[in-house]
Amino acid sequence: MTEMNCIIGADGAVLHHLRRINHNNRKRVYFVGKMRKHLCLLKKQIGYHLLVWPALVFTIIFCYIPMGGLVIAFKDYKLRTGIWDSPWNGLDNFKNLFADYYMPQIILNTVAVGVLSIVVSYPIVIGFALLLNEIRSAAFKRIIQTVSYLPHFISWAIMAVILKALFSATDGVISGLLCDLGITSGPLNILTARDSYWGLVVFSSVWKEMGWSAILYLAVIAGIDETLYEAAKIDGAGRFARMRYITMPQLKGIIAITLIMSVSGIPNTGFDQAYYLSNNVNIESAKTLSYYVYTSGLQKGNFAYATAIGMVLSIVSATLMVAANFISRKLTGKGLY
Amino acid sequence: MKRKKNLPIGERVFFSVNTLIMICLLVVMLYPFWYCIIVSFSDANDFLKGPLYLWPRKFTLENYDFVLSSNLFGVAIRNSVFRTVLGTVLHCVFTGAAAYGLSRPNLLYRKFYTTVFVITMYFGGGLIPTYLLYRNLGLIDNFLIYIIPSMFSFYNCILFMSFYESIPASLEESARMDGANTLTIFFKIIVPVSKPIFATVALYSIVGQWNAWFDTLTFTKSKSLTTLQSMMAEMLQAAENMEKLIQQLSATGATGANLAVADVSPMTVRVATMVITTFPIVVVYPFFQKYFVKGIMLGSVKG
């Protein structure tokens, strides 16, 4: 390149022009070199990439294509005409959402079941973890923990069988017991009553997940520095003071994280329960948004409308996560990200 | 004992009350299962006479005989076992291998790959678009619906990745010196040293597959694809038509026994099915709980 400059001599314009070519060439050479290095590295790593690509293709097919399928929320979708040929209808599906007669009750049910579950389950789970931690005998502790996980491993289909066996008005054991003890005179309607549905759902969920949810808290408690407790004891702090002022502050972070997840799950609560425990009598209290997506979409065939609801649900869920994270950061200084 | 005596009265009360609470909790956790077991061994006619509490009044195996001898049960248990075994093996290999590739620190485009996966943890298409996709792929009413959509999970992929990161790089390098390719290294070296994480993920998958009911009820129609869970769900859904279902069951099955329909009732049959369905999980999980717990801890640290 330097020879070139010599030959042209003093002609500024040409020189300038050539310099630019020179510069570009150098950039190209650099780029090609980098590219070659890159390809070389890629070739060396190709084995790893070949392991990742199937999962990538899988994710694109099973996660991203359905995301693209959300366009039917903006269309007058019919199964016959298909996604692409169905005509656009703008925001009509979303407008229908506001005009839907059932919507206020469904939203109320969703929020009630979601919020009540959180409000009821957190104190119980944390209380359980704190109390279990105070059990002295390691064997007894282990037995309780193992037993408390058990309901986590059963499906909601099995849960429903158990709940019907326990609470059935005609042949359930609770109803029978209360009758035998003379507390109630007639059969006790829990499964087929509008008022008891929320309670049934909330408490059965707590029963099912209590032990499992406590695992994280127990692990954090086990990791707390023992000397903190010793110091507090010397300062005269009682058992409950130690729980309140040492254990609880240490649990704050993990509670914040699980709470963020729980809050963002509120829009999608109540599906399994409504699927198995709803009946003609309590359906008005049982219908939650996720269940409504299922019934209106797959059972009644309003695909576009159900997709619109589903889309709103995931947007609300993501928003709740961001909001909960923000609030948690402000209050406790801890968050998911 | 000696130490307990020295404790102040308040502490002693606390421990007693606490132990009492825990014992109550044990009862609350276990009694529903116990109740289901005794009902499943109860004579149906006797059961209707009055509630049972601790022990069956009239012991019988009729309910189990009825469930086990029906053809539908045979189909259901076969499908449940197949989907659990095949689904778990495929999930572990597929997710474990992808995680191995993704966990290499100097992997090109690693950030890009991870971003593509992470987005799916927060957003998704939802039920209807997923259904339409399965429909277009021909997965509706197809056994593959049990296996293929659950082949990969990024959550478990993270569990694998965090484990692989703790494997010393020298292990892999020495194998590469010997000229082994990536796949050989994965199966011959990485998998054997990663047994704990494979056990954890396999157990998550086993429980998930065994307990799955939604896909069967939503995406399949044929009776030949019934699983134990969906069979139970149908028994529940058809509560009022249960008598009909029992007749149907005895029509298709009842090979050895000449069962009179009156010998079993909806409740006792349903509960017997539930006990059979739950049994494998209950037997397996206490032995593997340390793996489960490890998984949950890893997941919370990473996620």
XYZ file of C-alpha atoms in Angstrom:
640
model
C 0.000 0.000 0.000
C 2.798 2.406 0.750
C 4.261 1.918 -2.749
C 1.026 3.194 -4.206
C 1.280 6.423 -2.324
C 4.800 6.977 -3.716
C 3.787 6.428 -7.319
C 0.932 8.859 -7.293
C 3.104 11.498 -5.774
C 1.705 14.919 -5.008
C -1.732 14.727 -6.655
C -3.865 15.364 -3.601
C -7.277 14.279 -4.925
C -6.077 10.954 -6.278
C -4.050 10.420 -3.203
C -7.044 11.052 -1.040
C -9.135 8.724 -3.155
C -6.581 5.958 -2.922
C -6.212 6.443 0.766
C -9.896 5.838 1.102
C -9.690 2.623 -0.899
C -6.738 1.688 1.203
C -8.679 2.383 4.338
C -11.710 0.441 3.152
C -9.514 -2.417 2.099
C -7.902 -2.513 5.431
C -11.310 -2.524 7.056
C -12.365 -5.320 4.738
C -9.244 -7.305 5.445
C -9.855 -6.796 9.124
C -13.485 -7.793 8.719
C -12.656 -10.877 6.641
C -10.058 -11.817 9.189
C -12.520 -11.477 11.978
C -15.108 -13.390 9.998
C -12.630 -16.171 9.324
C -11.718 -16.339 12.984
C -15.378 -16.369 13.848
C -16.117 -19.198 11.419
C -13.091 -21.043 12.676
C -14.374 -20.800 16.219
C -17.853 -21.767 15.103
C -16.405 -24.803 13.336
C -14.538 -25.743 16.484
C -17.660 -25.342 18.577
C -20.055 -26.818 16.063
C -20.672 -29.852 18.263
C -22.095 -27.660 21.011
C -24.187 -25.648 18.596
C -25.633 -28.837 17.165
C -26.795 -29.693 20.671
C -28.437 -26.294 21.161
C -30.103 -25.946 17.765
C -32.701 -28.714 18.189
C -33.887 -27.038 21.390
C -33.884 -23.701 19.591
C -35.997 -25.089 16.747
C -38.278 -26.714 19.297
C -38.721 -23.424 21.149
C -39.437 -21.538 17.960
C -42.093 -24.065 16.942
C -43.760 -24.631 20.294
C -43.365 -21.188 21.903
C -42.849 -18.554 19.216
C -45.339 -19.841 16.652
C -48.160 -19.736 19.239
C -47.036 -16.190 20.089
C -47.441 -15.372 16.398
C -50.796 -17.126 16.574
C -51.939 -14.319 18.863
C -52.796 -12.370 15.679
C -56.123 -14.171 15.647
C -57.095 -11.976 18.580
C -57.300 -9.187 15.974
C -59.185 -11.243 13.427
C -62.620 -12.633 12.829
C -61.150 -16.106 13.060
C -62.945 -19.169 11.789
C -61.430 -22.643 11.910
C -62.434 -23.248 8.288
C -60.796 -20.154 6.831
C -57.544 -20.469 8.780
C -55.321 -17.879 10.401
C -54.188 -16.024 7.298
C -57.405 -15.919 5.320
C -59.658 -14.825 8.170
C -60.494 -11.117 7.867
C -59.067 -8.551 10.286
C -61.545 -7.007 12.664
C -59.322 -4.640 14.580
C -60.033 -4.474 18.267
C -63.548 -5.920 18.089
C -62.625 -8.976 20.144
C -61.217 -6.769 22.868
C -64.262 -4.523 22.776
C -66.482 -7.565 23.242
C -64.528 -8.262 26.363
C -65.893 -5.109 27.962
C -69.403 -5.811 26.729
C -69.367 -9.370 28.070
C -72.133 -9.787 30.617
C -70.188 -12.386 32.632
C -66.930 -10.459 32.715
C -67.318 -8.472 35.983
C -68.197 -11.600 37.966
C -65.355 -13.572 36.339
C -62.817 -10.868 37.118
C -64.114 -10.675 40.684
C -63.761 -14.453 41.057
C -60.245 -14.437 39.665
C -59.066 -11.588 41.868
C -60.810 -13.014 44.933
C -59.407 -16.521 44.567
C -55.945 -15.210 43.654
C -55.695 -12.630 46.414
C -57.327 -14.790 49.085
C -54.940 -17.627 48.283
C -51.968 -15.364 48.819
C -53.371 -13.714 51.935
C -54.246 -17.046 53.536
C -51.320 -19.156 52.399
C -48.355 -16.890 53.180
C -48.913 -16.544 56.928
C -49.687 -20.253 57.215
C -46.665 -21.359 55.212
C -44.263 -19.009 56.975
C -45.735 -19.893 60.349
C -45.353 -23.571 59.545
C -41.727 -23.075 58.538
C -40.964 -21.113 61.715
C -42.642 -23.647 63.984
C -41.179 -26.657 62.228
C -37.755 -25.119 62.645
C -38.277 -25.116 66.419
C -38.900 -28.871 66.541
C -35.955 -30.416 68.344
C -36.085 -34.001 67.178
C -34.513 -34.310 63.727
C -36.416 -37.524 62.969
C -39.811 -36.015 63.842
C -38.966 -32.948 61.790
C -38.097 -35.116 58.817
C -41.294 -37.117 59.101
C -43.423 -33.977 59.202
C -41.616 -32.514 56.241
C -41.935 -35.653 54.157
C -45.620 -35.969 54.945
C -46.261 -32.308 54.256
C -44.826 -32.653 50.715
C -47.132 -35.529 49.902
C -50.137 -33.560 48.612
C -47.857 -31.588 46.300
C -47.253 -34.742 44.295
C -50.860 -35.493 43.492
C -52.749 -34.019 40.573
C -55.905 -31.939 40.807
C -57.827 -34.911 39.442
C -56.816 -36.840 42.554
C -57.433 -33.794 44.733
C -60.961 -33.669 43.400
C -61.556 -37.323 44.276
C -60.296 -36.705 47.810
C -62.326 -33.532 48.261
C -65.470 -35.247 47.039
C -64.855 -38.162 49.374
C -64.421 -35.771 52.305
C -66.990 -33.092 51.618
C -69.736 -34.758 49.619
C -73.084 -33.862 51.168
C -74.542 -37.334 50.845
C -71.653 -39.720 51.496
C -68.765 -37.508 52.610
C -67.073 -38.096 55.919
C -67.181 -34.483 57.155
C -70.899 -34.207 56.626
C -71.388 -37.579 58.293
C -69.197 -36.709 61.244
C -70.952 -33.410 61.913
C -74.285 -35.195 61.712
C -73.157 -37.919 64.120
C -71.870 -35.347 66.577
C -75.162 -33.516 66.342
C -73.604 -30.259 65.153
C -75.644 -30.146 61.974
C -78.962 -31.771 61.358
C -78.987 -32.205 57.603
C -76.301 -32.882 55.024
C -73.643 -30.210 54.800
C -73.385 -28.599 51.387
C -69.846 -27.521 50.695
C -69.260 -28.746 47.188
C -72.623 -27.598 45.890
C -72.990 -24.164 47.393
C -72.065 -20.823 45.923
C -70.831 -19.279 49.165
C -68.408 -21.992 50.169
C -66.602 -22.315 46.848
C -63.889 -19.695 47.423
C -63.108 -21.051 50.869
C -62.976 -24.596 49.550
C -60.573 -23.642 46.800
C -58.324 -21.501 48.974
C -58.001 -23.988 51.806
C -57.586 -27.027 49.602
C -54.799 -25.215 47.743
C -53.134 -24.333 51.028
C -53.390 -27.950 52.164
C -51.885 -29.142 48.892
C -48.949 -26.750 48.645
C -48.100 -25.783 52.222
C -45.262 -28.236 52.809
C -43.761 -27.723 49.410
C -43.781 -23.934 49.646
C -42.125 -24.118 53.049
C -39.003 -25.805 51.625
C -37.444 -22.536 50.520
C -38.102 -20.783 53.816
C -36.757 -23.723 55.813
C -33.608 -23.747 53.730
C -33.069 -20.035 54.297
C -33.727 -20.397 58.035
C -31.239 -23.260 58.212
C -28.636 -20.959 56.662
C -29.002 -18.160 59.231
C -25.913 -17.579 61.323
C -26.377 -19.294 64.700
C -24.383 -16.611 66.507
C -27.135 -14.046 65.797
C -29.518 -16.105 67.919
C -26.949 -16.587 70.653
C -26.328 -12.853 70.823
C -30.046 -12.130 70.972
C -30.501 -14.703 73.722
C -27.843 -13.004 75.798
C -29.625 -9.700 75.235
C -32.715 -11.302 76.686
C -34.749 -11.814 73.544
C -37.395 -14.511 73.941
C -38.260 -17.146 71.394
C -40.851 -15.032 69.605
C -38.686 -11.921 69.703
C -35.924 -13.899 68.051
C -38.340 -15.106 65.351
C -39.635 -11.604 64.840
C -36.341 -9.704 64.831
C -33.849 -12.224 63.473
C -35.583 -14.877 61.407
C -38.189 -12.696 59.724
C -35.766 -10.026 58.449
C -33.588 -12.789 57.009
C -36.609 -14.260 55.242
C -37.593 -10.935 53.717
C -35.694 -11.485 50.490
C -37.063 -14.927 49.720
C -40.595 -13.862 50.678
C -40.316 -10.922 48.294
C -39.238 -13.177 45.448
C -41.950 -15.796 45.951
C -44.540 -13.078 46.439
C -43.629 -11.490 43.118
C -44.139 -14.828 41.420
C -47.438 -15.403 43.225
C -48.784 -11.968 42.365
C -47.960 -12.361 38.699
C -49.777 -15.693 38.812
C -53.065 -14.153 39.993
C -54.580 -13.681 36.499
C -54.147 -17.368 35.758
C -55.431 -18.818 39.044
C -58.313 -21.140 39.561
C -58.322 -23.244 36.415
C -57.860 -26.733 37.848
C -60.172 -25.999 40.733
C -62.926 -24.677 38.477
C -62.429 -27.603 36.137
C -62.993 -30.173 38.844
C -65.035 -28.497 41.530
C -67.483 -26.358 39.616
C -71.041 -27.505 39.094
C -74.359 -25.956 38.139
C -74.799 -24.469 41.591
C -71.434 -22.830 42.205
C -70.337 -22.082 38.641
C -71.020 -18.366 39.137
C -68.361 -18.185 41.860
C -66.099 -20.740 40.202
C -65.575 -19.251 36.767
C -62.177 -17.585 36.612
C -60.532 -15.959 33.616
C -58.332 -18.905 32.706
C -61.310 -21.239 32.937
C -63.338 -18.865 30.808
C -60.634 -18.920 28.130
C -60.944 -22.692 28.101
C -64.723 -22.884 28.001
C -65.334 -20.086 25.540
C -62.435 -21.093 23.301
C -62.231 -24.843 23.211
C -65.731 -25.797 24.256
C -67.775 -23.126 22.513
C -65.369 -22.472 19.649
C -64.961 -18.690 20.075
C -61.276 -18.992 19.281
C -60.554 -15.356 18.532
C -62.381 -14.049 21.586
C -60.698 -16.562 23.895
C -57.317 -15.680 22.435
C -57.982 -12.000 23.098
C -58.755 -12.781 26.745
C -55.673 -14.959 26.986
C -53.549 -12.180 25.540
C -54.878 -9.655 28.042
C -54.149 -12.195 30.790
C -50.511 -12.605 29.859
C -50.042 -8.852 29.483
C -51.626 -8.232 32.891
C -49.519 -11.008 34.378
C -46.285 -9.542 33.003
C -47.326 -6.062 34.168
C -48.078 -7.372 37.641
C -44.678 -8.981 37.777
C -42.946 -5.731 36.856
C -45.088 -3.768 39.298
C -44.613 -6.226 42.155
C -40.909 -6.245 41.483
C -40.806 -2.445 41.552
C -42.742 -2.229 44.807
C -40.626 -4.949 46.373
C -37.448 -3.122 45.357
C -38.723 0.076 46.935
C -39.843 -1.597 50.155
C -37.285 -4.307 50.818
C -34.505 -3.563 48.363
C -34.937 -7.072 46.964
C -36.451 -8.175 43.687
C -36.262 -10.663 40.890
C -34.134 -8.452 38.683
C -34.709 -35.429 78.809
C -32.374 -33.933 81.314
C -32.012 -30.743 79.304
C -35.749 -30.433 78.940
C -36.205 -30.436 82.709
C -33.938 -27.443 83.028
C -35.969 -25.399 80.600
C -38.134 -22.599 81.968
C -41.837 -23.262 82.097
C -42.616 -20.984 79.148
C -40.250 -22.891 76.914
C -41.724 -26.210 77.979
C -45.213 -24.999 77.171
C -43.994 -23.751 73.828
C -42.446 -27.090 72.915
C -45.522 -29.043 73.966
C -47.867 -26.782 72.063
C -45.608 -26.815 69.045
C -45.401 -30.602 69.044
C -49.165 -30.768 69.395
C -49.629 -28.442 66.428
C -47.322 -30.582 64.347
C -49.143 -33.771 65.301
C -52.459 -32.155 64.357
C -50.881 -31.177 61.077
C -49.763 -34.745 60.461
C -53.320 -35.897 61.012
C -54.726 -33.223 58.692
C -52.220 -34.194 56.013
C -52.615 -37.941 56.285
C -56.225 -38.530 57.237
C -57.711 -37.688 53.812
C -55.467 -40.327 52.265
C -56.268 -42.819 54.989
C -59.982 -42.173 54.545
C -59.734 -42.824 50.805
C -57.896 -46.070 51.475
C -60.525 -47.394 53.875
C -63.360 -46.432 51.548
C -61.624 -48.194 48.681
C -61.641 -51.412 50.722
C -65.256 -50.998 51.790
C -68.301 -52.795 50.590
C -70.391 -50.354 48.574
C -73.731 -51.213 50.144
C -72.302 -51.068 53.614
C -70.615 -47.744 52.844
C -73.970 -46.168 52.031
C -75.366 -47.111 55.436
C -73.309 -44.564 57.309
C -69.966 -42.797 57.388
C -66.723 -44.651 58.009
C -64.028 -43.068 60.121
C -61.050 -45.233 60.892
C -61.635 -48.706 59.558
C -63.875 -50.371 56.946
C -66.891 -52.053 58.527
C -67.143 -54.648 55.801
C -63.827 -55.356 54.133
C -63.861 -56.212 50.430
C -61.570 -56.245 47.403
C -64.528 -55.921 45.049
C -63.740 -52.302 44.154
C -60.194 -53.087 43.131
C -61.304 -56.190 41.314
C -63.781 -54.097 39.389
C -61.271 -51.416 38.424
C -58.413 -53.762 37.620
C -60.458 -56.087 35.468
C -61.879 -53.424 33.169
C -60.300 -53.107 29.742
C -60.252 -49.336 29.973
C -58.029 -49.588 33.008
C -55.566 -51.729 31.070
C -55.403 -49.134 28.308
C -55.097 -46.303 30.820
C -52.254 -47.803 32.799
C -50.378 -48.736 29.636
C -50.620 -45.172 28.328
C -49.675 -43.684 31.686
C -46.593 -45.869 31.964
C -45.556 -45.331 28.342
C -45.912 -41.579 28.456
C -44.049 -41.407 31.754
C -41.124 -43.559 30.626
C -40.774 -42.280 27.075
C -41.498 -38.682 28.009
C -38.971 -38.673 30.821
C -36.160 -40.297 28.835
C -36.681 -37.980 25.912
C -36.971 -34.912 28.125
C -33.753 -35.695 29.990
C -31.700 -36.417 26.878
C -33.030 -33.504 24.862
C -32.960 -30.874 27.604
C -29.753 -32.185 29.155
C -27.910 -32.133 25.827
C -29.097 -28.641 24.925
C -28.098 -27.405 28.358
C -24.642 -28.910 27.906
C -24.099 -26.985 24.693
C -25.519 -23.830 26.198
C -23.418 -24.039 29.347
C -20.051 -23.725 27.538
C -18.777 -20.305 28.613
C -17.129 -19.250 25.335
C -19.982 -20.431 23.132
C -20.675 -18.042 20.259
C -24.149 -16.437 20.259
C -24.656 -17.681 23.793
C -26.392 -14.451 24.736
C -28.650 -14.649 21.728
C -29.645 -18.247 22.440
C -30.330 -17.502 26.094
C -32.454 -14.479 25.238
C -34.566 -16.552 22.848
C -35.187 -19.059 25.630
C -35.707 -16.581 28.457
C -38.429 -14.686 26.610
C -40.537 -17.858 26.578
C -40.444 -17.909 30.369
C -42.339 -14.632 30.510
C -44.532 -14.628 27.416
C -46.466 -17.288 25.625
C -49.187 -17.721 23.078
C -51.709 -19.117 25.495
C -54.138 -21.953 25.168
C -55.927 -21.296 21.882
C -52.925 -20.604 19.627
C -51.201 -23.627 21.169
C -54.221 -25.764 20.405
C -54.271 -24.510 16.824
C -50.563 -25.288 16.477
C -51.049 -28.848 17.714
C -53.928 -29.177 15.299
C -51.785 -28.069 12.377
C -48.977 -30.382 13.417
C -51.366 -33.314 13.556
C -50.730 -33.856 17.267
C -54.392 -33.815 18.198
C -55.586 -37.284 19.148
C -52.088 -38.651 18.717
C -49.961 -40.362 21.346
C -47.077 -38.023 20.477
C -48.955 -35.143 22.136
C -47.894 -36.669 25.471
C -44.223 -36.665 24.625
C -43.234 -34.033 22.102
C -44.472 -30.764 23.648
C -42.811 -31.656 26.946
C -39.454 -32.575 25.430
C -37.787 -29.324 26.378
C -38.179 -27.047 29.356
C -35.967 -24.054 29.829
C -36.521 -24.161 33.568
C -34.950 -27.622 33.771
C -32.351 -26.506 31.247
C -31.225 -23.887 33.786
C -30.957 -26.596 36.444
C -28.751 -28.674 34.145
C -26.614 -25.666 33.193
C -25.894 -24.669 36.756
C -24.799 -28.224 37.488
C -22.577 -28.529 34.400
C -20.819 -25.316 35.332
C -19.451 -27.061 38.418
C -17.852 -29.852 36.374
C -14.101 -29.215 35.990
C -13.183 -28.322 32.416
C -10.128 -30.605 32.534
C -12.407 -33.637 32.455
C -13.758 -32.611 29.101
C -10.430 -31.418 27.707
C -8.657 -34.710 28.324
C -11.402 -36.527 26.446
C -11.110 -34.057 23.585
C -7.380 -34.707 23.432
C -8.222 -38.342 22.856
C -10.243 -37.253 19.843
C -13.737 -37.821 21.208
C -16.507 -35.742 19.605
C -19.004 -33.649 21.543
C -21.790 -36.196 21.554
C -19.476 -38.939 22.820
C -18.159 -36.639 25.518
C -21.693 -35.784 26.546
C -22.866 -39.367 26.866
C -19.645 -40.957 28.114
C -18.332 -38.286 30.452
C -20.857 -35.571 31.258
C -23.918 -37.762 31.839
C -22.186 -40.168 34.257
C -20.832 -37.367 36.444
C -24.162 -35.485 36.344
C -26.300 -38.256 37.785
C -27.741 -36.157 40.648
C -29.142 -33.494 38.339
C -30.466 -36.093 35.921
C -32.210 -37.765 38.844
C -33.745 -34.455 39.906
C -35.027 -33.534 36.472
C -36.168 -37.090 35.751
C -38.237 -37.048 38.920
C -39.833 -33.725 38.046
C -40.656 -35.156 34.673
C -41.976 -38.449 36.062
C -44.327 -36.696 38.452
C -45.425 -34.245 35.772
C -46.119 -36.960 33.214
C -47.847 -39.290 35.641
C -50.076 -36.501 36.921
C -50.870 -34.900 33.571
C -54.551 -34.873 32.708
C -55.205 -31.640 30.844
C -53.570 -32.708 27.580
C -55.457 -35.992 27.525
C -58.815 -34.369 28.137
C -58.250 -31.417 25.828
C -56.186 -32.723 22.952
C -57.288 -36.338 22.605
C -60.614 -37.970 21.925
C -60.012 -41.679 21.404
C -60.500 -44.081 24.261
C -57.234 -45.764 23.232
C -55.317 -42.713 24.512
C -56.904 -42.671 27.978
C -54.543 -42.327 30.921
C -55.172 -43.111 34.573
C -55.609 -39.446 35.392
C -58.051 -38.770 32.590
C -59.988 -41.900 33.442
C -60.380 -40.579 36.955
C -61.291 -37.138 35.724
C -63.970 -38.634 33.537
C -65.333 -40.563 36.471
C -65.647 -37.251 38.305
C -67.104 -35.307 35.412
C -69.682 -37.958 34.807
C -70.644 -38.149 38.449
C -74.318 -38.298 37.680
C -73.739 -40.661 34.794
C -71.489 -42.763 36.929
C -73.850 -45.704 37.010
C -73.759 -45.716 33.245
C -69.984 -45.582 33.267
C -69.800 -48.490 35.658
C -72.058 -50.454 33.370
C -69.898 -49.481 30.434
C -66.769 -50.505 32.304
C -68.240 -53.838 33.258
C -69.400 -54.338 29.684
C -65.920 -53.790 28.269
C -64.081 -55.629 30.985
C -64.973 -57.918 33.836
C -63.123 -60.805 32.322
C -62.843 -63.120 35.273
C -65.476 -61.933 37.642
C -69.175 -61.830 37.060
C -69.666 -58.559 38.787
C -73.110 -57.407 39.617
C -73.329 -53.665 39.122
C -74.746 -53.179 42.589
C -71.573 -54.451 44.263
C -69.700 -51.240 43.632
C -70.724 -47.595 43.894
C -69.390 -44.500 42.126
C -67.619 -43.347 45.258
C -65.894 -46.603 46.103
C -64.757 -47.258 42.526
C -63.514 -43.729 42.117
C -61.572 -43.892 45.338
C -60.089 -47.285 44.471
C -58.891 -45.872 41.148
C -57.418 -42.913 42.971
C -55.520 -45.146 45.391
C -54.078 -47.179 42.517
C -53.103 -44.000 40.673
C -51.493 -42.338 43.671
C -49.688 -45.404 44.965
C -46.610 -45.294 42.669
C -45.954 -41.630 43.416
C -46.371 -42.026 47.163
C -43.985 -44.966 47.215
C -41.360 -43.232 45.112
C -41.191 -39.666 46.366
C -39.865 -40.044 49.948
C -36.765 -41.787 48.632
C -36.028 -39.029 46.199
C -37.031 -36.006 48.206
C -33.446 -34.838 48.618
C -33.219 -34.549 44.830
C -36.451 -32.618 44.657
C -35.300 -30.255 47.333
C -31.963 -29.788 45.610
C -33.776 -28.910 42.405
C -35.962 -26.331 44.081
C -32.946 -24.708 45.734
C -30.936 -24.569 42.503
C -33.936 -23.148 40.682
C -34.515 -20.396 43.197
C -30.886 -19.365 43.247
C -30.659 -19.168 39.470
C -34.124 -17.943 38.564
